[in-house]
mmCIF file of C-alpha atoms and ligand atoms in Angstrom:
data_model
loop_
_atom_site.group_PDB
_atom_site.id
_atom_site.type_symbol
_atom_site.label_atom_id
_atom_site.label_comp_id
_atom_site.label_asym_id
_atom_site.label_seq_id
_atom_site.Cartn_x
_atom_site.Cartn_y
_atom_site.Cartn_z
ATOM 1 C CA MET A 795 66.426 89.092 107.033
ATOM 2 C CA LYS A 796 67.476 87.296 110.185
ATOM 3 C CA PHE A 797 70.819 87.743 111.921
ATOM 4 C CA LYS A 798 71.446 86.305 115.364
ATOM 5 C CA GLN A 799 73.773 88.698 117.266
ATOM 6 C CA ARG A 800 76.358 88.579 114.496
ATOM 7 C CA VAL A 801 79.665 90.359 113.945
ATOM 8 C CA ALA A 802 80.821 91.264 110.435
ATOM 9 C CA ILE A 803 83.935 92.570 108.725
ATOM 10 C CA VAL A 804 83.142 94.688 105.671
ATOM 11 C CA THR A 805 86.119 95.748 103.541
ATOM 12 C CA GLY A 806 85.984 98.784 101.275
ATOM 13 C CA ALA A 807 83.380 100.319 103.604
ATOM 14 C CA GLY A 808 84.863 103.806 103.831
ATOM 15 C CA SER A 809 83.635 105.229 100.563
ATOM 16 C CA THR A 810 81.002 107.973 100.855
ATOM 17 C CA ARG A 811 78.621 106.689 98.154
ATOM 18 C CA GLY A 812 79.945 103.132 98.074
ATOM 19 C CA ILE A 813 78.414 99.672 98.264
ATOM 20 C CA GLY A 814 80.458 98.909 101.420
ATOM 21 C CA ARG A 815 78.907 101.713 103.449
ATOM 22 C CA GLU A 816 75.457 100.519 102.386
ATOM 23 C CA ILE A 817 76.299 96.947 103.513
ATOM 24 C CA VAL A 818 77.308 98.297 106.933
ATOM 25 C CA LYS A 819 74.035 100.252 107.152
ATOM 26 C CA ILE A 820 71.892 97.178 106.413
ATOM 27 C CA MET A 821 73.922 95.166 108.918
ATOM 28 C CA ALA A 822 73.338 97.856 111.555
ATOM 29 C CA GLU A 823 69.608 97.903 110.752
ATOM 30 C CA ASN A 824 69.724 94.228 111.731
ATOM 31 C CA GLN A 825 71.795 94.808 114.893
ATOM 32 C CA VAL A 826 74.921 93.288 113.328
ATOM 33 C CA LYS A 827 78.103 94.882 114.694
ATOM 34 C CA CYS A 828 80.620 95.717 111.990
ATOM 35 C CA VAL A 829 84.317 96.183 111.567
ATOM 36 C CA VAL A 830 84.364 98.969 109.000
ATOM 37 C CA ALA A 831 87.606 98.300 107.135
ATOM 38 C CA ASP A 832 89.150 100.453 104.446
ATOM 39 C CA MET A 833 92.455 101.862 103.270
ATOM 40 C CA ASN A 834 90.717 105.211 103.748
ATOM 41 C CA LEU A 835 90.591 105.379 107.564
ATOM 42 C CA GLU A 836 88.800 108.739 107.664
ATOM 43 C CA GLY A 837 86.051 107.309 105.437
ATOM 44 C CA ALA A 838 85.810 104.202 107.631
ATOM 45 C CA ARG A 839 85.492 106.404 110.717
ATOM 46 C CA GLU A 840 82.716 108.381 109.051
ATOM 47 C CA THR A 841 80.803 105.192 108.154
ATOM 48 C CA ALA A 842 81.141 103.915 111.728
ATOM 49 C CA ARG A 843 80.064 107.250 113.205
ATOM 50 C CA MET A 844 77.075 107.376 110.884
ATOM 51 C CA VAL A 845 75.706 103.928 111.778
ATOM 52 C CA GLU A 846 76.338 104.396 115.487
ATOM 53 C CA GLU A 847 74.386 107.668 115.405
ATOM 54 C CA GLU A 848 71.617 106.399 113.138
ATOM 55 C CA TYR A 849 71.084 102.890 114.507
ATOM 56 C CA GLY A 850 72.844 102.868 117.898
ATOM 57 C CA VAL A 851 74.824 99.820 116.858
ATOM 58 C CA GLU A 852 78.539 99.624 117.585
ATOM 59 C CA ALA A 853 80.938 99.743 114.633
ATOM 60 C CA LEU A 854 84.740 99.596 114.715
ATOM 61 C CA PRO A 855 86.616 101.548 112.031
ATOM 62 C CA LEU A 856 89.963 100.047 111.010
ATOM 63 C CA GLU A 857 92.579 100.882 108.428
ATOM 64 C CA VAL A 858 93.476 97.913 106.232
ATOM 65 C CA ASN A 859 95.246 97.274 102.984
ATOM 66 C CA VAL A 860 93.685 94.046 101.735
ATOM 67 C CA THR A 861 96.694 93.327 99.504
ATOM 68 C CA ASP A 862 99.003 93.112 102.527
ATOM 69 C CA LYS A 863 98.898 89.867 104.540
ATOM 70 C CA GLU A 864 100.232 91.540 107.734
ATOM 71 C CA SER A 865 97.700 94.350 107.514
ATOM 72 C CA VAL A 866 94.867 91.841 107.016
ATOM 73 C CA GLY A 867 96.177 89.808 109.969
ATOM 74 C CA ARG A 868 96.149 92.909 112.185
ATOM 75 C CA MET A 869 92.549 93.664 111.126
ATOM 76 C CA VAL A 870 91.333 90.176 112.024
ATOM 77 C CA GLU A 871 93.233 90.225 115.329
ATOM 78 C CA ALA A 872 91.737 93.601 116.251
ATOM 79 C CA ALA A 873 88.243 92.394 115.297
ATOM 80 C CA VAL A 874 88.515 89.299 117.489
ATOM 81 C CA GLU A 875 90.030 91.269 120.369
ATOM 82 C CA HIS A 876 87.221 93.827 120.224
ATOM 83 C CA PHE A 877 84.151 91.722 119.436
ATOM 84 C CA GLY A 878 85.324 88.210 120.404
ATOM 85 C CA ARG A 879 84.106 86.627 117.161
ATOM 86 C CA ILE A 880 83.710 87.045 113.401
ATOM 87 C CA ASP A 881 80.609 85.570 111.762
ATOM 88 C CA ILE A 882 80.527 87.410 108.442
ATOM 89 C CA LEU A 883 83.170 88.638 105.995
ATOM 90 C CA CYS A 884 82.161 90.842 103.075
ATOM 91 C CA ASN A 885 85.071 91.023 100.637
ATOM 92 C CA ASN A 886 84.017 94.261 99.029
ATOM 93 C CA ALA A 887 87.194 96.379 98.574
ATOM 94 C CA GLY A 888 87.918 96.845 94.908
ATOM 95 C CA ILE A 889 89.503 99.065 92.295
ATOM 96 C CA THR A 890 89.171 99.317 88.553
ATOM 97 C CA GLN A 891 90.811 101.196 85.701
ATOM 98 C CA PRO A 892 89.434 102.175 82.286
ATOM 99 C CA VAL A 893 92.256 100.964 80.047
ATOM 100 C CA THR A 894 92.394 98.627 77.070
ATOM 101 C CA THR A 895 94.528 95.480 77.102
ATOM 102 C CA LEU A 896 97.028 96.894 74.608
ATOM 103 C CA ASP A 897 97.562 99.995 76.736
ATOM 104 C CA MET A 898 97.786 98.096 80.013
ATOM 105 C CA THR A 899 101.113 97.673 81.814
ATOM 106 C CA LYS A 900 102.012 94.558 83.777
ATOM 107 C CA GLU A 901 101.889 96.765 86.910
ATOM 108 C CA ASP A 902 98.324 97.866 86.060
ATOM 109 C CA PHE A 903 97.254 94.242 85.692
ATOM 110 C CA GLN A 904 99.004 93.191 88.912
ATOM 111 C CA LYS A 905 97.490 96.026 90.956
ATOM 112 C CA VAL A 906 93.913 95.328 89.870
ATOM 113 C CA LEU A 907 94.413 91.614 90.508
ATOM 114 C CA ASP A 908 95.999 92.321 93.916
ATOM 115 C CA VAL A 909 93.175 94.426 95.365
ATOM 116 C CA ASN A 910 90.206 92.511 93.923
ATOM 117 C CA LEU A 911 91.363 88.895 93.888
ATOM 118 C CA ILE A 912 94.397 88.522 96.161
ATOM 119 C CA GLY A 913 92.659 90.750 98.739
ATOM 120 C CA THR A 914 89.661 88.404 98.703
ATOM 121 C CA PHE A 915 91.977 85.429 99.177
ATOM 122 C CA LEU A 916 93.974 87.021 102.037
ATOM 123 C CA CYS A 917 90.915 88.196 103.996
ATOM 124 C CA SER A 918 89.130 84.853 103.541
ATOM 125 C CA GLN A 919 92.212 82.884 104.592
ATOM 126 C CA ALA A 920 92.560 85.018 107.724
ATOM 127 C CA VAL A 921 88.935 84.674 108.909
ATOM 128 C CA VAL A 922 88.240 81.004 108.171
ATOM 129 C CA PRO A 923 90.041 79.657 111.294
ATOM 130 C CA VAL A 924 88.143 82.163 113.480
ATOM 131 C CA MET A 925 84.779 81.211 111.944
ATOM 132 C CA ALA A 926 85.573 77.495 112.084
ATOM 133 C CA LYS A 927 85.983 77.712 115.885
ATOM 134 C CA ASN A 928 82.275 78.630 116.150
ATOM 135 C CA HIS A 929 81.314 76.304 113.312
ATOM 136 C CA TYR A 930 79.580 79.246 111.642
ATOM 137 C CA GLY A 931 80.530 81.654 108.902
ATOM 138 C CA ARG A 932 79.310 83.616 105.901
ATOM 139 C CA ILE A 933 81.783 84.914 103.326
ATOM 140 C CA VAL A 934 80.271 87.121 100.621
ATOM 141 C CA ASN A 935 82.376 88.558 97.806
ATOM 142 C CA THR A 936 81.609 91.512 95.573
ATOM 143 C CA SER A 937 82.446 90.257 92.085
ATOM 144 C CA SER A 938 81.049 91.967 88.956
ATOM 145 C CA VAL A 939 79.090 91.419 85.787
ATOM 146 C CA SER A 940 82.466 92.097 84.115
ATOM 147 C CA GLY A 941 83.718 88.780 85.462
ATOM 148 C CA LYS A 942 80.975 86.920 83.608
ATOM 149 C CA ARG A 943 80.543 88.648 80.296
ATOM 150 C CA GLY A 944 83.833 90.599 79.956
ATOM 151 C CA GLY A 945 83.764 94.101 78.555
ATOM 152 C CA GLY A 946 82.977 95.998 81.729
ATOM 153 C CA VAL A 947 81.688 99.428 80.836
ATOM 154 C CA TYR A 948 84.420 101.006 82.907
ATOM 155 C CA GLY A 949 86.929 98.330 83.901
ATOM 156 C CA GLY A 950 89.511 96.697 81.682
ATOM 157 C CA SER A 951 90.352 93.026 81.032
ATOM 158 C CA HIS A 952 92.400 92.891 84.252
ATOM 159 C CA TYR A 953 89.250 93.784 86.193
ATOM 160 C CA SER A 954 87.216 91.111 84.360
ATOM 161 C CA ALA A 955 89.969 88.565 85.077
ATOM 162 C CA ALA A 956 90.067 89.471 88.766
ATOM 163 C CA LYS A 957 86.288 89.378 89.179
ATOM 164 C CA ALA A 958 86.000 86.049 87.288
ATOM 165 C CA GLY A 959 88.816 84.756 89.494
ATOM 166 C CA ILE A 960 86.764 85.619 92.575
ATOM 167 C CA LEU A 961 83.908 83.396 91.340
ATOM 168 C CA GLY A 962 86.223 80.398 90.860
ATOM 169 C CA PHE A 963 87.958 81.050 94.164
ATOM 170 C CA ALA A 964 84.612 81.234 95.969
ATOM 171 C CA LYS A 965 83.407 77.898 94.596
ATOM 172 C CA ALA A 966 86.649 76.116 95.512
ATOM 173 C CA LEU A 967 86.725 77.651 99.001
ATOM 174 C CA ALA A 968 83.030 76.841 99.495
ATOM 175 C CA ARG A 969 83.790 73.136 99.042
ATOM 176 C CA GLU A 970 86.794 73.308 101.398
ATOM 177 C CA VAL A 971 85.016 74.975 104.318
ATOM 178 C CA VAL A 972 81.527 73.492 104.054
ATOM 179 C CA SER A 973 82.276 71.051 106.887
ATOM 180 C CA ASP A 974 83.222 74.039 109.113
ATOM 181 C CA GLY A 975 79.706 75.485 108.800
ATOM 182 C CA ILE A 976 80.947 78.275 106.524
ATOM 183 C CA THR A 977 79.252 79.333 103.281
ATOM 184 C CA VAL A 978 81.012 81.268 100.508
ATOM 185 C CA ASN A 979 79.008 83.176 97.913
ATOM 186 C CA SER A 980 79.343 86.162 95.588
ATOM 187 C CA VAL A 981 77.266 88.986 94.170
ATOM 188 C CA CYS A 982 77.822 90.281 90.624
ATOM 189 C CA PRO A 983 76.658 93.886 90.310
ATOM 190 C CA GLY A 984 76.169 95.608 86.998
ATOM 191 C CA ALA A 985 76.780 99.350 86.754
ATOM 192 C CA VAL A 986 76.192 101.117 90.072
ATOM 193 C CA ALA A 987 76.590 104.842 90.671
ATOM 194 C CA THR A 988 79.508 105.006 93.131
ATOM 195 C CA ASP A 989 82.887 106.758 93.317
ATOM 196 C CA ILE A 990 84.592 103.825 91.567
ATOM 197 C CA ARG A 991 83.067 105.251 88.383
ATOM 198 C CA ALA A 992 84.181 108.820 89.035
ATOM 199 C CA GLY A 993 85.282 110.456 85.822
ATOM 200 C CA ILE A 994 82.582 108.923 83.634
ATOM 201 C CA SER A 995 80.912 111.670 81.615
ATOM 202 C CA ASP A 996 77.156 112.253 81.920
ATOM 203 C CA GLU A 997 76.826 111.219 78.268
ATOM 204 C CA LYS A 998 78.592 107.922 78.877
ATOM 205 C CA GLU A 999 76.562 107.348 82.035
ATOM 206 C CA ALA A 1000 73.337 107.870 80.047
ATOM 207 C CA SER A 1001 74.425 105.454 77.324
ATOM 208 C CA ILE A 1002 75.279 102.852 79.997
ATOM 209 C CA ALA A 1003 71.788 103.232 81.474
ATOM 210 C CA ASP A 1004 70.226 102.911 77.999
ATOM 211 C CA GLY A 1005 71.936 99.532 77.592
ATOM 212 C CA VAL A 1006 70.324 98.159 80.758
ATOM 213 C CA PRO A 1007 66.881 96.541 80.249
ATOM 214 C CA MET A 1008 65.615 98.355 83.355
ATOM 215 C CA GLY A 1009 66.836 101.628 81.823
ATOM 216 C CA ARG A 1010 68.951 102.761 84.756
ATOM 217 C CA VAL A 1011 72.080 101.927 86.719
ATOM 218 C CA GLY A 1012 71.743 100.256 90.106
ATOM 219 C CA THR A 1013 71.928 101.821 93.554
ATOM 220 C CA PRO A 1014 74.439 100.750 96.220
ATOM 221 C CA ARG A 1015 71.487 99.743 98.391
ATOM 222 C CA GLU A 1016 70.199 97.271 95.764
ATOM 223 C CA VAL A 1017 73.574 95.533 95.680
ATOM 224 C CA ALA A 1018 74.065 95.650 99.443
ATOM 225 C CA ALA A 1019 70.646 94.034 99.994
ATOM 226 C CA ALA A 1020 71.668 90.954 97.976
ATOM 227 C CA ILE A 1021 74.975 90.781 99.849
ATOM 228 C CA ALA A 1022 73.190 91.082 103.198
ATOM 229 C CA PHE A 1023 70.805 88.267 102.278
ATOM 230 C CA LEU A 1024 73.721 85.917 101.484
ATOM 231 C CA ALA A 1025 75.332 87.025 104.779
ATOM 232 C CA SER A 1026 72.168 86.368 106.791
ATOM 233 C CA ASP A 1027 71.327 83.331 108.909
ATOM 234 C CA GLU A 1028 68.576 82.486 106.433
ATOM 235 C CA ALA A 1029 70.922 81.848 103.498
ATOM 236 C CA SER A 1030 71.929 78.641 105.248
ATOM 237 C CA TYR A 1031 71.575 76.249 102.290
ATOM 238 C CA ILE A 1032 73.351 78.389 99.669
ATOM 239 C CA THR A 1033 77.055 78.033 99.001
ATOM 240 C CA GLY A 1034 79.371 78.440 96.010
ATOM 241 C CA GLU A 1035 76.633 80.489 94.344
ATOM 242 C CA ASP A 1036 76.470 83.952 92.854
ATOM 243 C CA ILE A 1037 73.625 86.418 92.431
ATOM 244 C CA ASP A 1038 73.415 88.860 89.500
ATOM 245 C CA VAL A 1039 72.237 92.359 90.469
ATOM 246 C CA ASN A 1040 72.289 94.160 87.143
ATOM 247 C CA GLY A 1041 68.822 95.292 86.023
ATOM 248 C CA GLY A 1042 68.747 92.477 83.451
ATOM 249 C CA SER A 1043 71.919 93.482 81.602
ATOM 250 C CA HIS A 1044 73.296 89.941 81.849
ATOM 251 C CA MET A 1045 71.390 86.737 82.613
ATOM 252 C CA ASP A 1046 72.799 83.249 83.057
HETATM 253 N N1 NAD B 1343 80.152 100.582 91.173
HETATM 254 C C1 NAD B 1343 80.030 99.669 90.225
HETATM 255 O O1 NAD B 1343 79.574 99.928 89.091
HETATM 256 C C2 NAD B 1343 80.462 98.246 90.516
HETATM 257 C C3 NAD B 1343 80.049 97.238 89.639
HETATM 258 C C4 NAD B 1343 80.446 95.930 89.883
HETATM 259 C C5 NAD B 1343 81.227 95.643 90.988
HETATM 260 N N2 NAD B 1343 81.624 96.646 91.825
HETATM 261 C C6 NAD B 1343 82.465 96.276 92.965
HETATM 262 O O2 NAD B 1343 81.851 96.721 94.156
HETATM 263 C C7 NAD B 1343 82.857 96.867 95.185
HETATM 264 C C8 NAD B 1343 82.656 98.195 95.884
HETATM 265 O O3 NAD B 1343 82.928 99.226 94.953
HETATM 266 P P1 NAD B 1343 82.190 100.635 94.944
HETATM 267 O O4 NAD B 1343 81.521 100.763 93.635
HETATM 268 O O5 NAD B 1343 81.444 100.851 96.197
HETATM 269 O O6 NAD B 1343 83.495 101.567 94.847
HETATM 270 P P2 NAD B 1343 84.150 102.642 95.824
HETATM 271 O O7 NAD B 1343 85.360 103.128 95.109
HETATM 272 O O8 NAD B 1343 83.123 103.610 96.241
HETATM 273 O O9 NAD B 1343 84.588 101.748 97.081
HETATM 274 C C9 NAD B 1343 85.716 100.909 97.055
HETATM 275 C C10 NAD B 1343 86.410 101.024 98.405
HETATM 276 O O10 NAD B 1343 87.516 100.106 98.422
HETATM 277 C C11 NAD B 1343 88.573 100.728 99.120
HETATM 278 N N3 NAD B 1343 89.853 100.115 98.766
HETATM 279 C C12 NAD B 1343 90.508 100.196 97.583
HETATM 280 N N4 NAD B 1343 91.674 99.531 97.646
HETATM 281 C C13 NAD B 1343 91.758 99.002 98.902
HETATM 282 C C14 NAD B 1343 92.721 98.221 99.583
HETATM 283 N N5 NAD B 1343 93.863 97.834 98.988
HETATM 284 N N6 NAD B 1343 92.478 97.856 100.853
HETATM 285 C C15 NAD B 1343 91.338 98.257 101.489
HETATM 286 N N7 NAD B 1343 90.401 99.008 100.896
HETATM 287 C C16 NAD B 1343 90.604 99.387 99.617
HETATM 288 C C17 NAD B 1343 88.495 102.183 98.705
HETATM 289 O O11 NAD B 1343 89.186 103.028 99.605
HETATM 290 C C18 NAD B 1343 86.995 102.427 98.650
HETATM 291 O O12 NAD B 1343 86.512 102.918 99.890
HETATM 292 C C19 NAD B 1343 84.200 96.719 94.457
HETATM 293 O O13 NAD B 1343 84.711 95.423 94.657
HETATM 294 C C20 NAD B 1343 83.832 96.921 93.002
HETATM 295 O O14 NAD B 1343 84.746 96.303 92.127
HETATM 296 C C21 NAD B 1343 81.250 97.939 91.626
#
């Protein structure tokens, strides 16, 4: 993968076993400097410390709440002040909740929509003017197989709605910003063993793996690799697209 002296913001990158931390690692392997953004500042600091030690590449940990426009604005300002540019945004922060539609409150629905979908909108809106100045940008969203086929193994209908919303948002934004040299794409992971699925019993986990043609859940690294490709210089002729990373559990 080729990256030319790039700077990235990765949201949701403070989780110990998460996809975000793995994205930051692959970026650092490719000398991409990252803003490691998360609501969990201690986790973000740990991710930044880890990649600086392991790869000798600078990383800036920042606390952000992606549902809050002011907080997102402060993150983008701090990123530009520190690194002078933003080339890549990975909209990766997300939450889910195992609840059926009949048991769901309006507040549940709103919260899941806010973090996954509104957060993607707010972060994208904040970085586009910065990217447009350099006539270069890569926005990559972490959607989900749940957004395509419904019935996430762990998330509810609010999660499917939010993740499907991301795919529509990405296509519309891709058309708007194509003349600014910015691409907008998404990755749709299937089940991946991270903290977002904490609380799933071993039995349930095994039955999820049995339902995947490859017979196992994915690793954060496998998802992060697809995200990194779409964020790389080489993905220059791809926009408004999404890549399934799900071991064959859904194909379209
Ligand atoms: N793990 C899976 O099975 C799976 C499958 C499909 C999609 N995804 C998506 O992958 C992405 C990464 O999830 P993960 O599995 O690594 O989970 P994770 O829980 O390990 O990481 C999510 C991170 O998002 C952060 N976050 C939550 N709300 C936030 C907010 N308001 N502002 C800023 N940060 C916030 C959390 O602190 C956490 O560090 C999410 O968008 C998730 O929906 C995960």
